[in-house]
PDB file of C-alpha atoms in Angstrom:
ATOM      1  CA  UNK W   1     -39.529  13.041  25.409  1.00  0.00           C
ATOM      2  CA  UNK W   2     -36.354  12.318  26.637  1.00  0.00           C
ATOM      3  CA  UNK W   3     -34.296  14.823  28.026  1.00  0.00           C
ATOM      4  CA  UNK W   4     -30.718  15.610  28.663  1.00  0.00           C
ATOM      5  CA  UNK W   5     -29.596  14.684  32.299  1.00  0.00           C
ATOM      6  CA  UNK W   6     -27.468  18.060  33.854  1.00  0.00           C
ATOM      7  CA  UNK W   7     -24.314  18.674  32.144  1.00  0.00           C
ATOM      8  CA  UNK W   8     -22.917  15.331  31.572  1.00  0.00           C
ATOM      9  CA  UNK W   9     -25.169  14.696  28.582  1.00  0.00           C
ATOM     10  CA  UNK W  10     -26.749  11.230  29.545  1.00  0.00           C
ATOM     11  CA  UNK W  11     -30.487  11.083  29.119  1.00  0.00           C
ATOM     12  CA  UNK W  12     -33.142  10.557  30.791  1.00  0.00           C
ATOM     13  CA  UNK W  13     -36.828   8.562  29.633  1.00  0.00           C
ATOM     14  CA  UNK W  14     -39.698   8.868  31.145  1.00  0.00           C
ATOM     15  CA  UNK W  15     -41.716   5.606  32.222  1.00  0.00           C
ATOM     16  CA  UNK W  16     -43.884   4.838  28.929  1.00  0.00           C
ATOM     17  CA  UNK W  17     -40.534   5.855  27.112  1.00  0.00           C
ATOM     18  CA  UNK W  18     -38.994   2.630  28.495  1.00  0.00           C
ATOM     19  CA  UNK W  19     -41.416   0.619  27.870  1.00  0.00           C
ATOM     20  CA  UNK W  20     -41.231   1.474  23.923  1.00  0.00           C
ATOM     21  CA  UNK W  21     -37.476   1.328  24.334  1.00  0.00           C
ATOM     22  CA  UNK W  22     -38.190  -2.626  25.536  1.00  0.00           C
ATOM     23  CA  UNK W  23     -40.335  -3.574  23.034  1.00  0.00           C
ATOM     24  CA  UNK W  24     -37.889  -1.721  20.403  1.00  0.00           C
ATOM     25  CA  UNK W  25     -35.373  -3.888  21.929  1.00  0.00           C
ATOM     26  CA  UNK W  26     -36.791  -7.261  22.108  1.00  0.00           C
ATOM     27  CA  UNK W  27     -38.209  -6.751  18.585  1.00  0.00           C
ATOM     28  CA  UNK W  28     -34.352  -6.306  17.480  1.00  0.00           C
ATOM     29  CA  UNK W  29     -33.356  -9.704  19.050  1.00  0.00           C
ATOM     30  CA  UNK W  30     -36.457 -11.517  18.035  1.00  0.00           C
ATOM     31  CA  UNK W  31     -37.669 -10.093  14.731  1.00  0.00           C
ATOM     32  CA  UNK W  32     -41.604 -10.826  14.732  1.00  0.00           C
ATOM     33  CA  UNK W  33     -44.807  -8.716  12.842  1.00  0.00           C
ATOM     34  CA  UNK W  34     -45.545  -5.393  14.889  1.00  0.00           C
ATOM     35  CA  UNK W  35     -48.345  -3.700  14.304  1.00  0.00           C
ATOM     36  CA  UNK W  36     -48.863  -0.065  13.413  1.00  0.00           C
ATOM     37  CA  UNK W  37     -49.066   1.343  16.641  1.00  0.00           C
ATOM     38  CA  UNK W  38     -45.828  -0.019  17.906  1.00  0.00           C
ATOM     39  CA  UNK W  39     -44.013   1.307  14.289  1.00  0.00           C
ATOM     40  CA  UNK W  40     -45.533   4.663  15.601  1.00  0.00           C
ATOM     41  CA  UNK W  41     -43.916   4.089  18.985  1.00  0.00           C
ATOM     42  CA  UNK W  42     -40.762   3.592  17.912  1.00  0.00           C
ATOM     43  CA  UNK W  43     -40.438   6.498  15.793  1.00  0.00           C
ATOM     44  CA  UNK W  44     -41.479   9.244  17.812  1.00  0.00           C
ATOM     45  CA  UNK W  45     -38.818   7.552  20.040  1.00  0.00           C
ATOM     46  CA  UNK W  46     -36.387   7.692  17.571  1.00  0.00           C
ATOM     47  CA  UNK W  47     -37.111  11.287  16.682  1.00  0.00           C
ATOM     48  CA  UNK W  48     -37.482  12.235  20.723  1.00  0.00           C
ATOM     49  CA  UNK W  49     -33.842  10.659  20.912  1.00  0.00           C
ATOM     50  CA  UNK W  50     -32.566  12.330  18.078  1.00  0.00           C
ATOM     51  CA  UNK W  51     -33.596  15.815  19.435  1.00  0.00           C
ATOM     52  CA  UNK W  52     -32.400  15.340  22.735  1.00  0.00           C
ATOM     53  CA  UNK W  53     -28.884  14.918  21.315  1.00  0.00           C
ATOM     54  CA  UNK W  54     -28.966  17.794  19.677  1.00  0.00           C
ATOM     55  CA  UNK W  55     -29.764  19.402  22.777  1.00  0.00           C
ATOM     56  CA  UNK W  56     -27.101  17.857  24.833  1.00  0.00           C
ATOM     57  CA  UNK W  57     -24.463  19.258  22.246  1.00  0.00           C
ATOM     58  CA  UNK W  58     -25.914  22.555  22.605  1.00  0.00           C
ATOM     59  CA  UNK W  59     -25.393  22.490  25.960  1.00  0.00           C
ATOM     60  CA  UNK W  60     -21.854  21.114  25.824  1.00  0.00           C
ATOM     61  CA  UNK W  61     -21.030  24.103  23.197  1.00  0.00           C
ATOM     62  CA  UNK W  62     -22.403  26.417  25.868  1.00  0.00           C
ATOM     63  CA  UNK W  63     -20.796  24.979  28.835  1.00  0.00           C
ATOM     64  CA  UNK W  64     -17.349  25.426  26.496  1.00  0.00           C
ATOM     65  CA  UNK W  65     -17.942  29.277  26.231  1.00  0.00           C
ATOM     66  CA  UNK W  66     -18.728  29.972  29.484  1.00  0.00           C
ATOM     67  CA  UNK W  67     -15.395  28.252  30.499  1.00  0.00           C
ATOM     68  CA  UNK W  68     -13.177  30.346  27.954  1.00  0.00           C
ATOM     69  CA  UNK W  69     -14.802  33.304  29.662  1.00  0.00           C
ATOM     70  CA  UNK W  70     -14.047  31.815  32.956  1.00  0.00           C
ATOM     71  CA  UNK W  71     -10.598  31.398  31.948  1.00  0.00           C
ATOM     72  CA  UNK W  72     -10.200  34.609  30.332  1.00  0.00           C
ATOM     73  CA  UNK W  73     -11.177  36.502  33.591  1.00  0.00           C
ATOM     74  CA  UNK W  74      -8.799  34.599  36.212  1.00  0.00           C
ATOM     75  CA  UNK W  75      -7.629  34.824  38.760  1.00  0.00           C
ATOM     76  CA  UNK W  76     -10.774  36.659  39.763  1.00  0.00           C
ATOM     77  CA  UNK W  77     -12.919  33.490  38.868  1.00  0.00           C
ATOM     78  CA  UNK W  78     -11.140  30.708  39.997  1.00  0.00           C
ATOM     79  CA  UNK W  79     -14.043  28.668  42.055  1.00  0.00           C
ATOM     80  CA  UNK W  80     -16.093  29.389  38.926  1.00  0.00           C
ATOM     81  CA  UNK W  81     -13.780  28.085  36.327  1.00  0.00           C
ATOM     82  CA  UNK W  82     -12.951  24.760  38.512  1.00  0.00           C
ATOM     83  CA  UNK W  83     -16.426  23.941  38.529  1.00  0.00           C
ATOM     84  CA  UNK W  84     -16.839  24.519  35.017  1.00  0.00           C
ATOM     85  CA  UNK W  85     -13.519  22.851  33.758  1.00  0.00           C
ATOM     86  CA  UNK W  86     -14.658  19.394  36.279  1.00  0.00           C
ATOM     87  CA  UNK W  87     -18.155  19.407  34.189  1.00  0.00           C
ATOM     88  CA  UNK W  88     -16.604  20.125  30.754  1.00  0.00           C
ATOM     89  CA  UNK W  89     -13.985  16.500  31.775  1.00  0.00           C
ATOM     90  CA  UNK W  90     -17.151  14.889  32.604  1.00  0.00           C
ATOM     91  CA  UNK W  91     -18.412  15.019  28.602  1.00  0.00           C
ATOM     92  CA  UNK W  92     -15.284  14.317  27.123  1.00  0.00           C
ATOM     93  CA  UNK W  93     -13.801  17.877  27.093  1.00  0.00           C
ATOM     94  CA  UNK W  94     -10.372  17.836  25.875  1.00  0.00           C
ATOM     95  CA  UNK W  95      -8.053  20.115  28.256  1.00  0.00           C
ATOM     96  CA  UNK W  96      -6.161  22.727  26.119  1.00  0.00           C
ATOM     97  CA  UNK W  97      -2.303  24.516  26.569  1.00  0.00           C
ATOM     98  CA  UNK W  98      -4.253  27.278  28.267  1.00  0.00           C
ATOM     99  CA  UNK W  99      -6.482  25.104  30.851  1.00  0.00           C
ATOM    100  CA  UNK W 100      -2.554  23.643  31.757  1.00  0.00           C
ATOM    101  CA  UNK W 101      -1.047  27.353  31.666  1.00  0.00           C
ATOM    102  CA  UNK W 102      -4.016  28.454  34.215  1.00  0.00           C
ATOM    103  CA  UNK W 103      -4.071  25.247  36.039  1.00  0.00           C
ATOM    104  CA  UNK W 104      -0.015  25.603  37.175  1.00  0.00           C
ATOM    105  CA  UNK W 105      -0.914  29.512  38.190  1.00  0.00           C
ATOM    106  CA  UNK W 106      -3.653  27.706  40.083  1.00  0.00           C
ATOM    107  CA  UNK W 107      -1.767  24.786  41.847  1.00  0.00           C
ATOM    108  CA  UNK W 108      -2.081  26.176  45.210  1.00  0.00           C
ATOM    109  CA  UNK W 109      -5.313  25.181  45.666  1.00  0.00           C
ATOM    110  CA  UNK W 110      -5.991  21.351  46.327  1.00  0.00           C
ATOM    111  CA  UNK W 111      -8.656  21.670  43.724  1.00  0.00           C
ATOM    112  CA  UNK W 112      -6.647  23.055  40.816  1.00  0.00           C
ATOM    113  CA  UNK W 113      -4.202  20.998  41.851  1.00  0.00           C
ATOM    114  CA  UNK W 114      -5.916  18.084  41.413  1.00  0.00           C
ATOM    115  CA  UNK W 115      -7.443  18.844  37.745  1.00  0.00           C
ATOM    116  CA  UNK W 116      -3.833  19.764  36.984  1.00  0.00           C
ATOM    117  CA  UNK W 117      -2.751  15.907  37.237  1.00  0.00           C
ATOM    118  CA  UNK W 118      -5.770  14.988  35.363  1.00  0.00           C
ATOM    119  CA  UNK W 119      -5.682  17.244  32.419  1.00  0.00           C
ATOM    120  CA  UNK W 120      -2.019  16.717  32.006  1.00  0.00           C
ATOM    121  CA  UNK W 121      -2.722  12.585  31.586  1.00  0.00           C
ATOM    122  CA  UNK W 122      -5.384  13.507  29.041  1.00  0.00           C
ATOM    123  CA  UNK W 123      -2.864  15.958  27.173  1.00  0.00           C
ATOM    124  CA  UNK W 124      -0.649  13.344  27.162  1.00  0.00           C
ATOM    125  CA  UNK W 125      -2.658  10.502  26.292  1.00  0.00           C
ATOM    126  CA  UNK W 126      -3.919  12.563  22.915  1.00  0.00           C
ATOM    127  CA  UNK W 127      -0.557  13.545  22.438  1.00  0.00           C
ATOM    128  CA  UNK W 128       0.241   9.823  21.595  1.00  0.00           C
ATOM    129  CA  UNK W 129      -2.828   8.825  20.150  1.00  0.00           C
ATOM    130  CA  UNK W 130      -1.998  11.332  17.488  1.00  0.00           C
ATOM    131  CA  UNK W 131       1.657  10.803  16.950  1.00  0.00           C
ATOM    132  CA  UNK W 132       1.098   6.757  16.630  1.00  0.00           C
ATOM    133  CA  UNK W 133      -1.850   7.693  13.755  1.00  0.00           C
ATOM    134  CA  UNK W 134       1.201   9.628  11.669  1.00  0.00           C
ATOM    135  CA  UNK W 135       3.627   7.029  12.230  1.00  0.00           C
ATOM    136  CA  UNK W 136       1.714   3.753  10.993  1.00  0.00           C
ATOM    137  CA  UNK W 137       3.244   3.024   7.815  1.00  0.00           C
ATOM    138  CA  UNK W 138       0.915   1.891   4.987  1.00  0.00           C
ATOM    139  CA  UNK W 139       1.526  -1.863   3.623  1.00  0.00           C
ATOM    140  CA  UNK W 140       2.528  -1.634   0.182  1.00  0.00           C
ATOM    141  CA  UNK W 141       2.683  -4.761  -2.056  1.00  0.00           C
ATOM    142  CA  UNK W 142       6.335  -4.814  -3.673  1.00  0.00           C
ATOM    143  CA  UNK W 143       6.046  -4.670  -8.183  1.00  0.00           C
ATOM    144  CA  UNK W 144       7.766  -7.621  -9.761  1.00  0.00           C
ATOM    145  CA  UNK W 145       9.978  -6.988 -12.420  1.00  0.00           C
ATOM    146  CA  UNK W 146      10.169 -10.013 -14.877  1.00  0.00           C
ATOM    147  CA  UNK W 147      13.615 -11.011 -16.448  1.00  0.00           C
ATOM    148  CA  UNK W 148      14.795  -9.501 -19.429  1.00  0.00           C
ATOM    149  CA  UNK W 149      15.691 -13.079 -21.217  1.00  0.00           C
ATOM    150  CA  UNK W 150      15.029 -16.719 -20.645  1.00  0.00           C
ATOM    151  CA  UNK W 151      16.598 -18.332 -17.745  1.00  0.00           C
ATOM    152  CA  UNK W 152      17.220 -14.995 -16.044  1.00  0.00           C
ATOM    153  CA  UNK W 153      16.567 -14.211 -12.683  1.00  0.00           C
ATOM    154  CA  UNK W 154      13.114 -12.484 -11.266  1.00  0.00           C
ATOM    155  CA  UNK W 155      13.740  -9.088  -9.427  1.00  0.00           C
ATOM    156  CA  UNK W 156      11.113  -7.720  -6.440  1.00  0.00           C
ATOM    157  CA  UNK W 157      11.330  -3.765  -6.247  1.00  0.00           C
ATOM    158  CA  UNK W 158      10.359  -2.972  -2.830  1.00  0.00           C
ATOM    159  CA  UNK W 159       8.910   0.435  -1.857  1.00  0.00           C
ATOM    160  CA  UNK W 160      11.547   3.125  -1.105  1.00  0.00           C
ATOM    161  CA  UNK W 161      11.105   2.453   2.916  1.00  0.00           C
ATOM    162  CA  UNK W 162      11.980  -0.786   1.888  1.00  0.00           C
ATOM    163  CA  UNK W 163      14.765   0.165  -0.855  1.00  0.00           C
ATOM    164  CA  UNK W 164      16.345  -3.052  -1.377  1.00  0.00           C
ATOM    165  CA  UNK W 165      16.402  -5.557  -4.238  1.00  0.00           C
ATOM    166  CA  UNK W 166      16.169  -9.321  -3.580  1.00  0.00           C
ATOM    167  CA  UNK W 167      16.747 -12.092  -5.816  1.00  0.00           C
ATOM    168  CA  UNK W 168      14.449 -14.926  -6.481  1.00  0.00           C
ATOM    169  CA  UNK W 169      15.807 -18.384  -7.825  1.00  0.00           C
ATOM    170  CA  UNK W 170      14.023 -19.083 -10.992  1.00  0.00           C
ATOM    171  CA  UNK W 171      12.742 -16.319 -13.490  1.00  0.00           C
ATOM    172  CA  UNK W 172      11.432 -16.784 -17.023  1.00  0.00           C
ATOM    173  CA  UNK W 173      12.649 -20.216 -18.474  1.00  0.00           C
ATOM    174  CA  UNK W 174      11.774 -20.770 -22.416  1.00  0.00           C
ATOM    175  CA  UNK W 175      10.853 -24.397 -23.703  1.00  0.00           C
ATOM    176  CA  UNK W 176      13.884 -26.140 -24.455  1.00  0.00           C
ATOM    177  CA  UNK W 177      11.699 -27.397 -27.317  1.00  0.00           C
ATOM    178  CA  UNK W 178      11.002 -23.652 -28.863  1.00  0.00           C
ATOM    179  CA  UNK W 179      14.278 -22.263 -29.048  1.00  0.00           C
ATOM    180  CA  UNK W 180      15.229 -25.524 -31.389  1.00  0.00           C
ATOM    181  CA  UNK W 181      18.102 -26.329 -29.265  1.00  0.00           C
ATOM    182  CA  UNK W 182      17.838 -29.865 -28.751  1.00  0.00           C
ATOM    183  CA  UNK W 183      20.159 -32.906 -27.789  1.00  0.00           C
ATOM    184  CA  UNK W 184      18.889 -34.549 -31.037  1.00  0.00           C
ATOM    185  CA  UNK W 185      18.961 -31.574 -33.644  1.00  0.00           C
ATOM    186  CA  UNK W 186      22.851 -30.694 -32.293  1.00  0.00           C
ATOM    187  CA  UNK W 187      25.420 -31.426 -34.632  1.00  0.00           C
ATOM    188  CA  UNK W 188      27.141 -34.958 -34.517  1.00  0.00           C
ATOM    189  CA  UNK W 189      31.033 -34.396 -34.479  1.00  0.00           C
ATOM    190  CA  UNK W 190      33.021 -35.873 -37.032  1.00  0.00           C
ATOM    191  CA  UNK W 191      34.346 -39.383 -36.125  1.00  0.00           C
ATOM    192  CA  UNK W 192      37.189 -40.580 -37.983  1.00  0.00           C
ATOM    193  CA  UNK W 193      37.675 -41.771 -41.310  1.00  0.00           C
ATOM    194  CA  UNK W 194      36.390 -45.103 -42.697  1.00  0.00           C
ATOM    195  CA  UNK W 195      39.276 -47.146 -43.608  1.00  0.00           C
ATOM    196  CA  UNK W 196      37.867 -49.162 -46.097  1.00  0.00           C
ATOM    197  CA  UNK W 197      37.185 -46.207 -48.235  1.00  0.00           C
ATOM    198  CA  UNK W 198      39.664 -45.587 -50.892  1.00  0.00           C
ATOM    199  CA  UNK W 199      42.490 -42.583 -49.720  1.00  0.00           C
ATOM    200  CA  UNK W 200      42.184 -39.441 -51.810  1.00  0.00           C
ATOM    201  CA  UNK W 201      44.898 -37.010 -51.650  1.00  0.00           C
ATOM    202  CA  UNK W 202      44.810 -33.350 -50.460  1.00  0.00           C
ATOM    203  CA  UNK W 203      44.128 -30.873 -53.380  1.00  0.00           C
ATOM    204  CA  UNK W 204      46.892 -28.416 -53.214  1.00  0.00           C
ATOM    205  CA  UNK W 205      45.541 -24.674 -53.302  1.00  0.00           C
ATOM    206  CA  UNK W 206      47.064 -24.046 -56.605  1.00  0.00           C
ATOM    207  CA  UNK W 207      45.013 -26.909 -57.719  1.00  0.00           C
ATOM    208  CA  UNK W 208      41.658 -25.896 -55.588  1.00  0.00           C
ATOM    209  CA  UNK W 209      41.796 -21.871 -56.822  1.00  0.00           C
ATOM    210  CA  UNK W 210      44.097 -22.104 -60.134  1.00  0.00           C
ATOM    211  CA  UNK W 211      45.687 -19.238 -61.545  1.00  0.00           C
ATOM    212  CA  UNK W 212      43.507 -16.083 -63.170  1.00  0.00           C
ATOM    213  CA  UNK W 213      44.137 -16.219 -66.755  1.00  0.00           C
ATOM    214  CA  UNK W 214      45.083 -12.954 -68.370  1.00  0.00           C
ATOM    215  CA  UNK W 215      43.032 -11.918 -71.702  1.00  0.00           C
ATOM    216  CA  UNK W 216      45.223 -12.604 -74.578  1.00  0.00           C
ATOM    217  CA  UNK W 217      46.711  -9.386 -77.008  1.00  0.00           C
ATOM    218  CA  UNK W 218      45.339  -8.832 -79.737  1.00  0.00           C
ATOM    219  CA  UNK W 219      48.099  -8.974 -82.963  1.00  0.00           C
ATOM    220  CA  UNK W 220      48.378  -5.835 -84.786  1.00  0.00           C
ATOM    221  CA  UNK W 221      46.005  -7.297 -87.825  1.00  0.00           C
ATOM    222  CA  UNK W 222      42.732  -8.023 -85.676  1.00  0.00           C
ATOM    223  CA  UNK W 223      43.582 -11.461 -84.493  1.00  0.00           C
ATOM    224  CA  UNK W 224      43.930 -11.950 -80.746  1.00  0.00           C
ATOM    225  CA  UNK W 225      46.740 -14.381 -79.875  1.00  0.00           C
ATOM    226  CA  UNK W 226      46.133 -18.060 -78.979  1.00  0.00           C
ATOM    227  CA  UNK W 227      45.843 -18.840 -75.276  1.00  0.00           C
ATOM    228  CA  UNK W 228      48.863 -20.757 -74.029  1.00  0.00           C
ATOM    229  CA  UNK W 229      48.016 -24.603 -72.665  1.00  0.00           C
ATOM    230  CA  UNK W 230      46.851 -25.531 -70.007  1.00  0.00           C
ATOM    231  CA  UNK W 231      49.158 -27.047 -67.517  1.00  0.00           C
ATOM    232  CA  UNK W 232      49.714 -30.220 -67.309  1.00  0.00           C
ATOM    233  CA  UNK W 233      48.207 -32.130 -64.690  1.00  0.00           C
ATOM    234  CA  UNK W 234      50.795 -33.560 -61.672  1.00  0.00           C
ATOM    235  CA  UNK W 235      51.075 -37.120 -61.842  1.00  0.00           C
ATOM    236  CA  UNK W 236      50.027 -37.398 -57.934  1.00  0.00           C
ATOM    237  CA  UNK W 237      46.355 -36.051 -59.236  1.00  0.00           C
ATOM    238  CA  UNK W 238      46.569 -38.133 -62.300  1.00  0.00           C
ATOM    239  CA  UNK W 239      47.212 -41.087 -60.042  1.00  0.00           C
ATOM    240  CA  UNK W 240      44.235 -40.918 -58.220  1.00  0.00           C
ATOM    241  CA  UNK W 241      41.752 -40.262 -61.156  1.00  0.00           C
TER     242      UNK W 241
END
């Protein structure tokens, strides 16, 4: 089975392990019918793989205590805890505040000095990774609002990093056709007068809303009292009838 190479975690096959790694290979590029024995191959390969990762994460957790212990006991182990803080870089060990703290008590030695430059670029470079994955704004499409009446104007709310409200030409425009206002259905104005029709005079108002007639008394006896005549009619109307 494959095994974990030292510290750094790589992995190491044996000889017939390779050759089922090939064949696993070459049937991924050029798909073909296997038989049985090479499915068998390639799964105690995959399970030989799969435990020697496991293994080389053990190790990494146990290379990571021994080099808090290392830590924890300086100055006294300070050849130790180099060592063991150059192999812990090697898989992808992330240098903490105290591995800088111990490291600047340590910068006397060319050694410590060394891993001092390199941890701090590391520090730094997670430092940023981190800060640029808070400050990535999400896209957010804006809501459109539609206008309240036809012929108004369309309004895009923005998001409130965005607060500002911009307005589109155009918006909701009704059929001319539905409303029922229309060249052709509009009102003609009045032109003027025909003047070969016969001239009528203006009705006075007196003649348009005559006079409310008051009821007439009644005589003592029963007998109401004749209504008075009618007014006569002004010659200028009797003229035109």
């Amino acid at each position: 089975m494959p095994t974990p190479y030292g510290s750094c975690g790589g992995l190491a096959f044996s000889a017939e392990e390779l050759r089922v790694l090939r064949r696993a290979l070459a049937l991924a590029v050029h798909p073909r019918p296997v038989s049985a024995e090479d499915v068998q191959d390639c799964l105690r390969l995959a399970e030989s793989v799969d435990e020697a990762l496991y293994e080389g994460a053990r190790l990494r957790a146990f290379l990571i205590a021994d080099l808090t212990r290392y830590r924890a006991a300086l100055p006294g182990t300070t050849s130790g805890y180099l060592t063991l803080l150059e192999e812990a870089l090697a898989v992808g060990y992330q240098p903490v505040p105290d591995d800088l703290a111990a490291l600047r008590a340590l910068r006397g030695a060319p050694v410590a000095a060394a891993l001092l430059e390199r941890c701090r670029v590391l520090a730094e470079r997670a430092v940023r990774v981190r800060l640029a994955a808070r400050t990535v704004p999400m896209p957010a499409a804006p809501v459109h609002v539609p206008a309240g009446r036809p012929g108004g104007t369309a309004v895009a709310v923005l998001p409130a990093s965005r607060a500002r409200l911009t307005a589109l030409p155009g918006g909701l425009v009704a059929p001319r056709a539905a409303s029922g206002d229309t060249p052709a259905e509009r009102p003609k104005p009045a032109g003027p007068a025909d003047p070969a029709a016969p001239h009528r005079p203006v009705p006075t108002p007196a003649e348009v809303f005559p006079p409310r007639r008051r009821p007439a008394p009644t005589k003592p006896g029963g007998t109401p009292a004749p209504e008075p005549a009618p007014p006569a009619e002004p010659p200028q109307q009797r003229a035109a009838g």
